Amino acid sequence: MKYSFFLLTLFLSFQTLVAKEKVIAKIPEASGIVYSENFNTLFVVNDEGTIYELSLKGKIKREYKLGTYDLEAITIDEEKNLLLIANEEKDELLVVDIKDFTILNKMKIKGTYQGNKIIKKGKDGIEGLTLYKNKIYASNQSDKPYPKEDSSVIVILDYKMKKKLEIIDIIDHKYKDIAGLTFYKDYLYLISDDANLLIKYDINSKKVVKEYKLSKKYAQEGITFDKKGRLYIADDNGQILKLKIDE
């Protein structure tokens, strides 16, 4: 009886999450997304090196080609009006002026931590990115457990304007293919494209608080929350989704 109740609860939770999803925009190969409270808009990047600014209803306000980059993730520094964007092919972060999308700096991530090669040059690399309390959290796309070379972990970097950023800590979350990261109400949210999961994680206790099952029909690559708690997902199939979740 208890098992049946658990299955029913899981089913209803899945239905609630999916039933409220809405496609608000079409962005080809959307790979990263971040909400700006200052502008009350969304910034989206794609695999072809383009950045977009969208209204919360999905209207494209600005579109700009940054260059020949494989852009996979984006986060924001609201105080300095800067965007930090992951260029996956070179394991670097582009520092971009939010007003005119000028690239101000390029910061290379040193991929070694405690003797382990966490980030390795190749096809996969930084896939998720978020800024929290002057620390950069970046997820390495992988299906290998830590401490194997090129492992699936979140690396933590000091947020400083330098040419090279060193890994100061890691989060070994035990999931595969973490494609997006964001903080909301001091919890870290991760999205696994491989498992179609949204994961709520407490960085203080280093424990998973909750899992949300997502639809298999999307290729989730980026996540962000607005100030009202609505979740936005960048779908690599070319869409921006809006959902409401039960926190």
PDB file of C-alpha atoms in Angstrom:
ATOM      1  CA  MET A   1       0.000   0.000   0.000  1.00  0.00           C
ATOM      2  CA  LYS A   2       2.795   2.430   0.914  1.00  0.00           C
ATOM      3  CA  TYR A   3       4.629   1.611  -2.328  1.00  0.00           C
ATOM      4  CA  SER A   4       1.458   2.244  -4.369  1.00  0.00           C
ATOM      5  CA  PHE A   5       0.985   5.578  -2.626  1.00  0.00           C
ATOM      6  CA  PHE A   6       4.608   6.495  -3.401  1.00  0.00           C
ATOM      7  CA  LEU A   7       4.110   5.703  -7.084  1.00  0.00           C
ATOM      8  CA  LEU A   8       0.904   7.748  -7.194  1.00  0.00           C
ATOM      9  CA  THR A   9       2.621  10.707  -5.529  1.00  0.00           C
ATOM     10  CA  LEU A  10       5.532  10.497  -7.967  1.00  0.00           C
ATOM     11  CA  PHE A  11       3.123  10.331 -10.915  1.00  0.00           C
ATOM     12  CA  LEU A  12       1.107  13.326  -9.725  1.00  0.00           C
ATOM     13  CA  SER A  13       4.286  15.321  -9.097  1.00  0.00           C
ATOM     14  CA  PHE A  14       5.458  14.594 -12.631  1.00  0.00           C
ATOM     15  CA  GLN A  15       2.082  15.561 -14.074  1.00  0.00           C
ATOM     16  CA  THR A  16       2.021  18.853 -12.153  1.00  0.00           C
ATOM     17  CA  LEU A  17       5.468  19.872 -13.348  1.00  0.00           C
ATOM     18  CA  VAL A  18       4.867  19.035 -16.994  1.00  0.00           C
ATOM     19  CA  ALA A  19       1.291  20.321 -17.167  1.00  0.00           C
ATOM     20  CA  LYS A  20       2.412  23.870 -16.410  1.00  0.00           C
ATOM     21  CA  GLU A  21       5.204  24.038 -18.975  1.00  0.00           C
ATOM     22  CA  LYS A  22       4.880  26.597 -21.744  1.00  0.00           C
ATOM     23  CA  VAL A  23       7.034  27.364 -24.781  1.00  0.00           C
ATOM     24  CA  ILE A  24       7.630  31.129 -24.801  1.00  0.00           C
ATOM     25  CA  ALA A  25      10.275  31.494 -27.526  1.00  0.00           C
ATOM     26  CA  LYS A  26      12.088  29.733 -30.339  1.00  0.00           C
ATOM     27  CA  ILE A  27      15.877  30.047 -30.097  1.00  0.00           C
ATOM     28  CA  PRO A  28      17.957  27.671 -32.261  1.00  0.00           C
ATOM     29  CA  GLU A  29      20.201  25.357 -30.199  1.00  0.00           C
ATOM     30  CA  ALA A  30      19.529  27.271 -26.974  1.00  0.00           C
ATOM     31  CA  SER A  31      22.199  26.149 -24.510  1.00  0.00           C
ATOM     32  CA  GLY A  32      22.193  28.562 -21.568  1.00  0.00           C
ATOM     33  CA  ILE A  33      19.856  31.030 -19.867  1.00  0.00           C
ATOM     34  CA  VAL A  34      19.953  33.515 -16.983  1.00  0.00           C
ATOM     35  CA  TYR A  35      17.444  35.941 -15.480  1.00  0.00           C
ATOM     36  CA  SER A  36      18.381  39.564 -14.776  1.00  0.00           C
ATOM     37  CA  GLU A  37      16.472  41.141 -11.910  1.00  0.00           C
ATOM     38  CA  ASN A  38      17.850  44.584 -12.809  1.00  0.00           C
ATOM     39  CA  PHE A  39      16.416  44.429 -16.334  1.00  0.00           C
ATOM     40  CA  ASN A  40      13.626  41.896 -15.621  1.00  0.00           C
ATOM     41  CA  THR A  41      14.622  40.029 -18.762  1.00  0.00           C
ATOM     42  CA  LEU A  42      16.247  36.755 -19.794  1.00  0.00           C
ATOM     43  CA  PHE A  43      19.620  36.395 -21.476  1.00  0.00           C
ATOM     44  CA  VAL A  44      20.070  33.307 -23.644  1.00  0.00           C
ATOM     45  CA  VAL A  45      23.078  31.913 -25.530  1.00  0.00           C
ATOM     46  CA  ASN A  46      23.285  29.216 -28.170  1.00  0.00           C
ATOM     47  CA  ASP A  47      25.809  26.827 -29.693  1.00  0.00           C
ATOM     48  CA  GLU A  48      26.391  29.123 -32.664  1.00  0.00           C
ATOM     49  CA  GLY A  49      27.888  31.999 -30.656  1.00  0.00           C
ATOM     50  CA  THR A  50      24.812  34.238 -30.456  1.00  0.00           C
ATOM     51  CA  ILE A  51      23.372  35.982 -27.399  1.00  0.00           C
ATOM     52  CA  TYR A  52      19.737  37.055 -27.035  1.00  0.00           C
ATOM     53  CA  GLU A  53      17.845  39.231 -24.588  1.00  0.00           C
ATOM     54  CA  LEU A  54      14.196  38.202 -24.142  1.00  0.00           C
ATOM     55  CA  SER A  55      11.229  39.585 -22.281  1.00  0.00           C
ATOM     56  CA  LEU A  56       9.669  37.210 -19.761  1.00  0.00           C
ATOM     57  CA  LYS A  57       6.965  36.533 -22.352  1.00  0.00           C
ATOM     58  CA  GLY A  58       9.593  35.458 -24.875  1.00  0.00           C
ATOM     59  CA  LYS A  59       9.828  38.506 -27.125  1.00  0.00           C
ATOM     60  CA  ILE A  60      13.340  39.003 -28.545  1.00  0.00           C
ATOM     61  CA  LYS A  61      14.550  42.446 -27.490  1.00  0.00           C
ATOM     62  CA  ARG A  62      18.159  42.072 -28.676  1.00  0.00           C
ATOM     63  CA  GLU A  63      20.150  39.563 -30.705  1.00  0.00           C
ATOM     64  CA  TYR A  64      23.915  39.734 -31.199  1.00  0.00           C
ATOM     65  CA  LYS A  65      26.530  37.429 -32.693  1.00  0.00           C
ATOM     66  CA  LEU A  66      29.464  37.351 -30.266  1.00  0.00           C
ATOM     67  CA  GLY A  67      31.665  35.339 -32.610  1.00  0.00           C
ATOM     68  CA  THR A  68      32.590  31.793 -33.553  1.00  0.00           C
ATOM     69  CA  TYR A  69      32.118  30.306 -30.108  1.00  0.00           C
ATOM     70  CA  ASP A  70      30.431  27.196 -28.728  1.00  0.00           C
ATOM     71  CA  LEU A  71      28.472  28.962 -25.998  1.00  0.00           C
ATOM     72  CA  GLU A  72      27.065  26.495 -23.474  1.00  0.00           C
ATOM     73  CA  ALA A  73      26.197  28.429 -20.317  1.00  0.00           C
ATOM     74  CA  ILE A  74      25.617  31.931 -18.999  1.00  0.00           C
ATOM     75  CA  THR A  75      25.373  33.708 -15.644  1.00  0.00           C
ATOM     76  CA  ILE A  76      25.196  37.321 -14.531  1.00  0.00           C
ATOM     77  CA  ASP A  77      26.943  39.812 -12.250  1.00  0.00           C
ATOM     78  CA  GLU A  78      24.119  42.267 -11.530  1.00  0.00           C
ATOM     79  CA  GLU A  79      26.327  44.675  -9.550  1.00  0.00           C
ATOM     80  CA  LYS A  80      28.812  45.191 -12.385  1.00  0.00           C
ATOM     81  CA  ASN A  81      26.375  44.705 -15.297  1.00  0.00           C
ATOM     82  CA  LEU A  82      28.425  41.818 -16.641  1.00  0.00           C
ATOM     83  CA  LEU A  83      27.562  38.491 -18.210  1.00  0.00           C
ATOM     84  CA  LEU A  84      29.851  35.479 -17.797  1.00  0.00           C
ATOM     85  CA  ILE A  85      29.532  33.027 -20.668  1.00  0.00           C
ATOM     86  CA  ALA A  86      31.132  29.585 -21.013  1.00  0.00           C
ATOM     87  CA  ASN A  87      32.912  28.861 -24.285  1.00  0.00           C
ATOM     88  CA  GLU A  88      32.972  25.071 -24.068  1.00  0.00           C
ATOM     89  CA  GLU A  89      35.589  24.294 -26.717  1.00  0.00           C
ATOM     90  CA  LYS A  90      38.324  26.242 -24.930  1.00  0.00           C
ATOM     91  CA  ASP A  91      37.178  25.819 -21.309  1.00  0.00           C
ATOM     92  CA  GLU A  92      37.084  29.573 -20.890  1.00  0.00           C
ATOM     93  CA  LEU A  93      34.676  32.189 -19.592  1.00  0.00           C
ATOM     94  CA  LEU A  94      33.901  35.256 -21.670  1.00  0.00           C
ATOM     95  CA  VAL A  95      33.245  38.428 -19.658  1.00  0.00           C
ATOM     96  CA  VAL A  96      30.675  40.465 -21.586  1.00  0.00           C
ATOM     97  CA  ASP A  97      29.307  43.983 -21.050  1.00  0.00           C
ATOM     98  CA  ILE A  98      25.548  43.628 -20.612  1.00  0.00           C
ATOM     99  CA  LYS A  99      24.819  46.982 -22.288  1.00  0.00           C
ATOM    100  CA  ASP A 100      26.469  46.469 -25.684  1.00  0.00           C
ATOM    101  CA  PHE A 101      27.675  42.821 -25.533  1.00  0.00           C
ATOM    102  CA  THR A 102      31.339  43.802 -25.861  1.00  0.00           C
ATOM    103  CA  ILE A 103      33.742  41.042 -24.770  1.00  0.00           C
ATOM    104  CA  LEU A 104      35.879  42.612 -22.027  1.00  0.00           C
ATOM    105  CA  ASN A 105      37.925  39.621 -20.914  1.00  0.00           C
ATOM    106  CA  LYS A 106      38.535  35.908 -21.416  1.00  0.00           C
ATOM    107  CA  MET A 107      39.303  33.752 -18.380  1.00  0.00           C
ATOM    108  CA  LYS A 108      40.764  30.297 -18.802  1.00  0.00           C
ATOM    109  CA  ILE A 109      39.811  27.590 -16.290  1.00  0.00           C
ATOM    110  CA  LYS A 110      42.722  25.501 -15.020  1.00  0.00           C
ATOM    111  CA  GLY A 111      41.262  22.005 -15.025  1.00  0.00           C
ATOM    112  CA  THR A 112      43.282  20.282 -12.281  1.00  0.00           C
ATOM    113  CA  TYR A 113      42.146  19.861  -8.668  1.00  0.00           C
ATOM    114  CA  GLN A 114      44.149  17.981  -5.990  1.00  0.00           C
ATOM    115  CA  GLY A 115      46.097  16.170  -8.682  1.00  0.00           C
ATOM    116  CA  ASN A 116      43.002  15.099 -10.631  1.00  0.00           C
ATOM    117  CA  LYS A 117      42.345  16.328 -14.160  1.00  0.00           C
ATOM    118  CA  ILE A 118      38.736  17.432 -13.668  1.00  0.00           C
ATOM    119  CA  ILE A 119      38.309  19.333 -16.928  1.00  0.00           C
ATOM    120  CA  LYS A 120      39.944  17.826 -19.969  1.00  0.00           C
ATOM    121  CA  LYS A 121      40.295  19.343 -23.422  1.00  0.00           C
ATOM    122  CA  GLY A 122      37.972  17.779 -25.943  1.00  0.00           C
ATOM    123  CA  LYS A 123      34.374  17.702 -27.077  1.00  0.00           C
ATOM    124  CA  ASP A 124      32.812  18.038 -23.619  1.00  0.00           C
ATOM    125  CA  GLY A 125      33.531  20.747 -21.082  1.00  0.00           C
ATOM    126  CA  ILE A 126      31.733  23.447 -19.087  1.00  0.00           C
ATOM    127  CA  GLU A 127      28.005  22.992 -19.603  1.00  0.00           C
ATOM    128  CA  GLY A 128      26.424  24.854 -16.672  1.00  0.00           C
ATOM    129  CA  LEU A 129      27.366  28.100 -14.935  1.00  0.00           C
ATOM    130  CA  THR A 130      26.129  30.237 -12.054  1.00  0.00           C
ATOM    131  CA  LEU A 131      27.496  32.978  -9.789  1.00  0.00           C
ATOM    132  CA  TYR A 132      26.757  32.931  -6.053  1.00  0.00           C
ATOM    133  CA  LYS A 133      28.360  34.906  -3.207  1.00  0.00           C
ATOM    134  CA  ASN A 134      31.411  35.823  -5.287  1.00  0.00           C
ATOM    135  CA  LYS A 135      32.023  32.231  -6.340  1.00  0.00           C
ATOM    136  CA  ILE A 136      31.581  30.765  -9.795  1.00  0.00           C
ATOM    137  CA  TYR A 137      29.989  27.316  -9.968  1.00  0.00           C
ATOM    138  CA  ALA A 138      30.610  25.466 -13.239  1.00  0.00           C
ATOM    139  CA  SER A 139      29.500  21.952 -14.168  1.00  0.00           C
ATOM    140  CA  ASN A 140      31.741  19.678 -16.195  1.00  0.00           C
ATOM    141  CA  GLN A 141      29.735  17.639 -18.697  1.00  0.00           C
ATOM    142  CA  SER A 142      30.616  13.994 -18.179  1.00  0.00           C
ATOM    143  CA  ASP A 143      29.286  10.560 -17.268  1.00  0.00           C
ATOM    144  CA  LYS A 144      32.402   9.561 -15.305  1.00  0.00           C
ATOM    145  CA  PRO A 145      32.359   9.430 -11.484  1.00  0.00           C
ATOM    146  CA  TYR A 146      34.845  11.443  -9.438  1.00  0.00           C
ATOM    147  CA  PRO A 147      37.855  11.126  -9.064  1.00  0.00           C
ATOM    148  CA  LYS A 148      38.220   9.720 -12.578  1.00  0.00           C
ATOM    149  CA  GLU A 149      39.769  12.018 -15.167  1.00  0.00           C
ATOM    150  CA  ASP A 150      37.226  14.359 -16.760  1.00  0.00           C
ATOM    151  CA  SER A 151      34.635  13.572 -14.069  1.00  0.00           C
ATOM    152  CA  SER A 152      31.040  14.719 -13.614  1.00  0.00           C
ATOM    153  CA  VAL A 153      31.358  17.323 -10.859  1.00  0.00           C
ATOM    154  CA  ILE A 154      30.709  20.996 -10.242  1.00  0.00           C
ATOM    155  CA  VAL A 155      33.898  23.009  -9.896  1.00  0.00           C
ATOM    156  CA  ILE A 156      33.985  26.115  -7.703  1.00  0.00           C
ATOM    157  CA  LEU A 157      36.130  29.082  -8.747  1.00  0.00           C
ATOM    158  CA  ASP A 158      36.947  32.403  -7.091  1.00  0.00           C
ATOM    159  CA  TYR A 159      35.277  35.206  -9.032  1.00  0.00           C
ATOM    160  CA  LYS A 160      38.199  37.403  -9.923  1.00  0.00           C
ATOM    161  CA  MET A 161      39.082  39.151 -13.168  1.00  0.00           C
ATOM    162  CA  LYS A 162      42.111  37.060 -14.036  1.00  0.00           C
ATOM    163  CA  LYS A 163      43.423  35.351 -17.134  1.00  0.00           C
ATOM    164  CA  LYS A 164      43.371  31.981 -15.366  1.00  0.00           C
ATOM    165  CA  LEU A 165      40.953  30.701 -12.751  1.00  0.00           C
ATOM    166  CA  GLU A 166      41.899  27.884 -10.384  1.00  0.00           C
ATOM    167  CA  ILE A 167      39.499  25.310  -8.979  1.00  0.00           C
ATOM    168  CA  ILE A 168      39.235  25.912  -5.211  1.00  0.00           C
ATOM    169  CA  ASP A 169      36.655  23.227  -4.431  1.00  0.00           C
ATOM    170  CA  ILE A 170      34.271  20.763  -6.055  1.00  0.00           C
ATOM    171  CA  ILE A 171      30.769  19.382  -5.535  1.00  0.00           C
ATOM    172  CA  ASP A 172      30.635  15.653  -6.173  1.00  0.00           C
ATOM    173  CA  HIS A 173      26.877  15.365  -6.746  1.00  0.00           C
ATOM    174  CA  LYS A 174      26.917  11.774  -8.152  1.00  0.00           C
ATOM    175  CA  TYR A 175      24.751  12.624 -11.196  1.00  0.00           C
ATOM    176  CA  LYS A 176      25.627  12.371 -14.896  1.00  0.00           C
ATOM    177  CA  ASP A 177      25.510  15.057 -17.575  1.00  0.00           C
ATOM    178  CA  ILE A 178      24.680  18.156 -15.529  1.00  0.00           C
ATOM    179  CA  ALA A 179      23.830  20.652 -18.251  1.00  0.00           C
ATOM    180  CA  GLY A 180      22.563  23.642 -16.267  1.00  0.00           C
ATOM    181  CA  LEU A 181      22.977  25.344 -12.884  1.00  0.00           C
ATOM    182  CA  THR A 182      21.309  28.150 -10.980  1.00  0.00           C
ATOM    183  CA  PHE A 183      20.802  29.335  -7.416  1.00  0.00           C
ATOM    184  CA  TYR A 184      17.372  30.218  -6.058  1.00  0.00           C
ATOM    185  CA  LYS A 185      16.630  31.045  -2.403  1.00  0.00           C
ATOM    186  CA  ASP A 186      20.138  29.826  -1.487  1.00  0.00           C
ATOM    187  CA  TYR A 187      19.604  26.375  -2.967  1.00  0.00           C
ATOM    188  CA  LEU A 188      21.583  25.141  -5.949  1.00  0.00           C
ATOM    189  CA  TYR A 189      19.449  23.704  -8.738  1.00  0.00           C
ATOM    190  CA  LEU A 190      20.997  21.294 -11.239  1.00  0.00           C
ATOM    191  CA  ILE A 191      19.528  19.877 -14.414  1.00  0.00           C
ATOM    192  CA  SER A 192      20.542  16.491 -15.791  1.00  0.00           C
ATOM    193  CA  ASP A 193      19.764  16.159 -19.477  1.00  0.00           C
ATOM    194  CA  ASP A 194      20.740  12.488 -19.360  1.00  0.00           C
ATOM    195  CA  ALA A 195      18.254  11.624 -16.586  1.00  0.00           C
ATOM    196  CA  ASN A 196      15.670  14.348 -17.375  1.00  0.00           C
ATOM    197  CA  LEU A 197      15.878  15.543 -13.780  1.00  0.00           C
ATOM    198  CA  LEU A 198      15.807  18.873 -11.995  1.00  0.00           C
ATOM    199  CA  ILE A 199      17.685  18.525  -8.708  1.00  0.00           C
ATOM    200  CA  LYS A 200      17.454  20.803  -5.662  1.00  0.00           C
ATOM    201  CA  TYR A 201      20.733  20.680  -3.729  1.00  0.00           C
ATOM    202  CA  ASP A 202      21.748  22.115  -0.348  1.00  0.00           C
ATOM    203  CA  ILE A 203      25.384  23.244  -0.592  1.00  0.00           C
ATOM    204  CA  ASN A 204      25.706  23.513   3.205  1.00  0.00           C
ATOM    205  CA  SER A 205      24.629  19.976   4.085  1.00  0.00           C
ATOM    206  CA  LYS A 206      25.906  18.676   0.723  1.00  0.00           C
ATOM    207  CA  LYS A 207      22.673  16.761   0.216  1.00  0.00           C
ATOM    208  CA  VAL A 208      19.956  16.511  -2.409  1.00  0.00           C
ATOM    209  CA  VAL A 209      16.731  18.035  -1.084  1.00  0.00           C
ATOM    210  CA  LYS A 210      14.367  17.133  -3.910  1.00  0.00           C
ATOM    211  CA  GLU A 211      14.195  15.721  -7.429  1.00  0.00           C
ATOM    212  CA  TYR A 212      11.738  16.749 -10.132  1.00  0.00           C
ATOM    213  CA  LYS A 213      11.109  14.558 -13.176  1.00  0.00           C
ATOM    214  CA  LEU A 214      11.116  16.449 -16.478  1.00  0.00           C
ATOM    215  CA  SER A 215       9.670  15.567 -19.853  1.00  0.00           C
ATOM    216  CA  LYS A 216      11.807  13.358 -22.100  1.00  0.00           C
ATOM    217  CA  LYS A 217      10.785  15.302 -25.193  1.00  0.00           C
ATOM    218  CA  TYR A 218      13.136  18.200 -24.384  1.00  0.00           C
ATOM    219  CA  ALA A 219      16.930  18.506 -24.330  1.00  0.00           C
ATOM    220  CA  GLN A 220      17.371  20.622 -21.202  1.00  0.00           C
ATOM    221  CA  GLU A 221      20.589  22.651 -21.325  1.00  0.00           C
ATOM    222  CA  GLY A 222      20.124  25.673 -19.091  1.00  0.00           C
ATOM    223  CA  ILE A 223      17.977  26.845 -16.171  1.00  0.00           C
ATOM    224  CA  THR A 224      17.104  30.041 -14.312  1.00  0.00           C
ATOM    225  CA  PHE A 225      14.424  31.385 -11.966  1.00  0.00           C
ATOM    226  CA  ASP A 226      12.817  34.814 -12.077  1.00  0.00           C
ATOM    227  CA  LYS A 227      11.976  36.773  -8.908  1.00  0.00           C
ATOM    228  CA  LYS A 228       8.504  35.182  -8.732  1.00  0.00           C
ATOM    229  CA  GLY A 229       9.930  31.660  -8.710  1.00  0.00           C
ATOM    230  CA  ARG A 230       9.051  30.740 -12.277  1.00  0.00           C
ATOM    231  CA  LEU A 231      11.543  28.374 -13.860  1.00  0.00           C
ATOM    232  CA  TYR A 232      12.887  28.890 -17.385  1.00  0.00           C
ATOM    233  CA  ILE A 233      14.669  26.151 -19.323  1.00  0.00           C
ATOM    234  CA  ALA A 234      16.834  26.491 -22.440  1.00  0.00           C
ATOM    235  CA  ASP A 235      16.032  23.540 -24.698  1.00  0.00           C
ATOM    236  CA  ASP A 236      18.731  22.521 -27.182  1.00  0.00           C
ATOM    237  CA  ASN A 237      15.975  21.518 -29.608  1.00  0.00           C
ATOM    238  CA  GLY A 238      15.320  25.230 -30.099  1.00  0.00           C
ATOM    239  CA  GLN A 239      12.873  26.397 -27.441  1.00  0.00           C
ATOM    240  CA  ILE A 240      12.660  28.382 -24.224  1.00  0.00           C
ATOM    241  CA  LEU A 241      10.284  26.804 -21.699  1.00  0.00           C
ATOM    242  CA  LYS A 242       8.574  28.347 -18.681  1.00  0.00           C
ATOM    243  CA  LEU A 243       7.387  26.182 -15.771  1.00  0.00           C
ATOM    244  CA  LYS A 244       6.153  26.583 -12.235  1.00  0.00           C
ATOM    245  CA  ILE A 245       7.469  24.070  -9.716  1.00  0.00           C
ATOM    246  CA  ASP A 246       6.551  23.171  -6.177  1.00  0.00           C
ATOM    247  CA  GLU A 247       9.566  24.220  -4.118  1.00  0.00           C
TER     248      GLU A 247
END
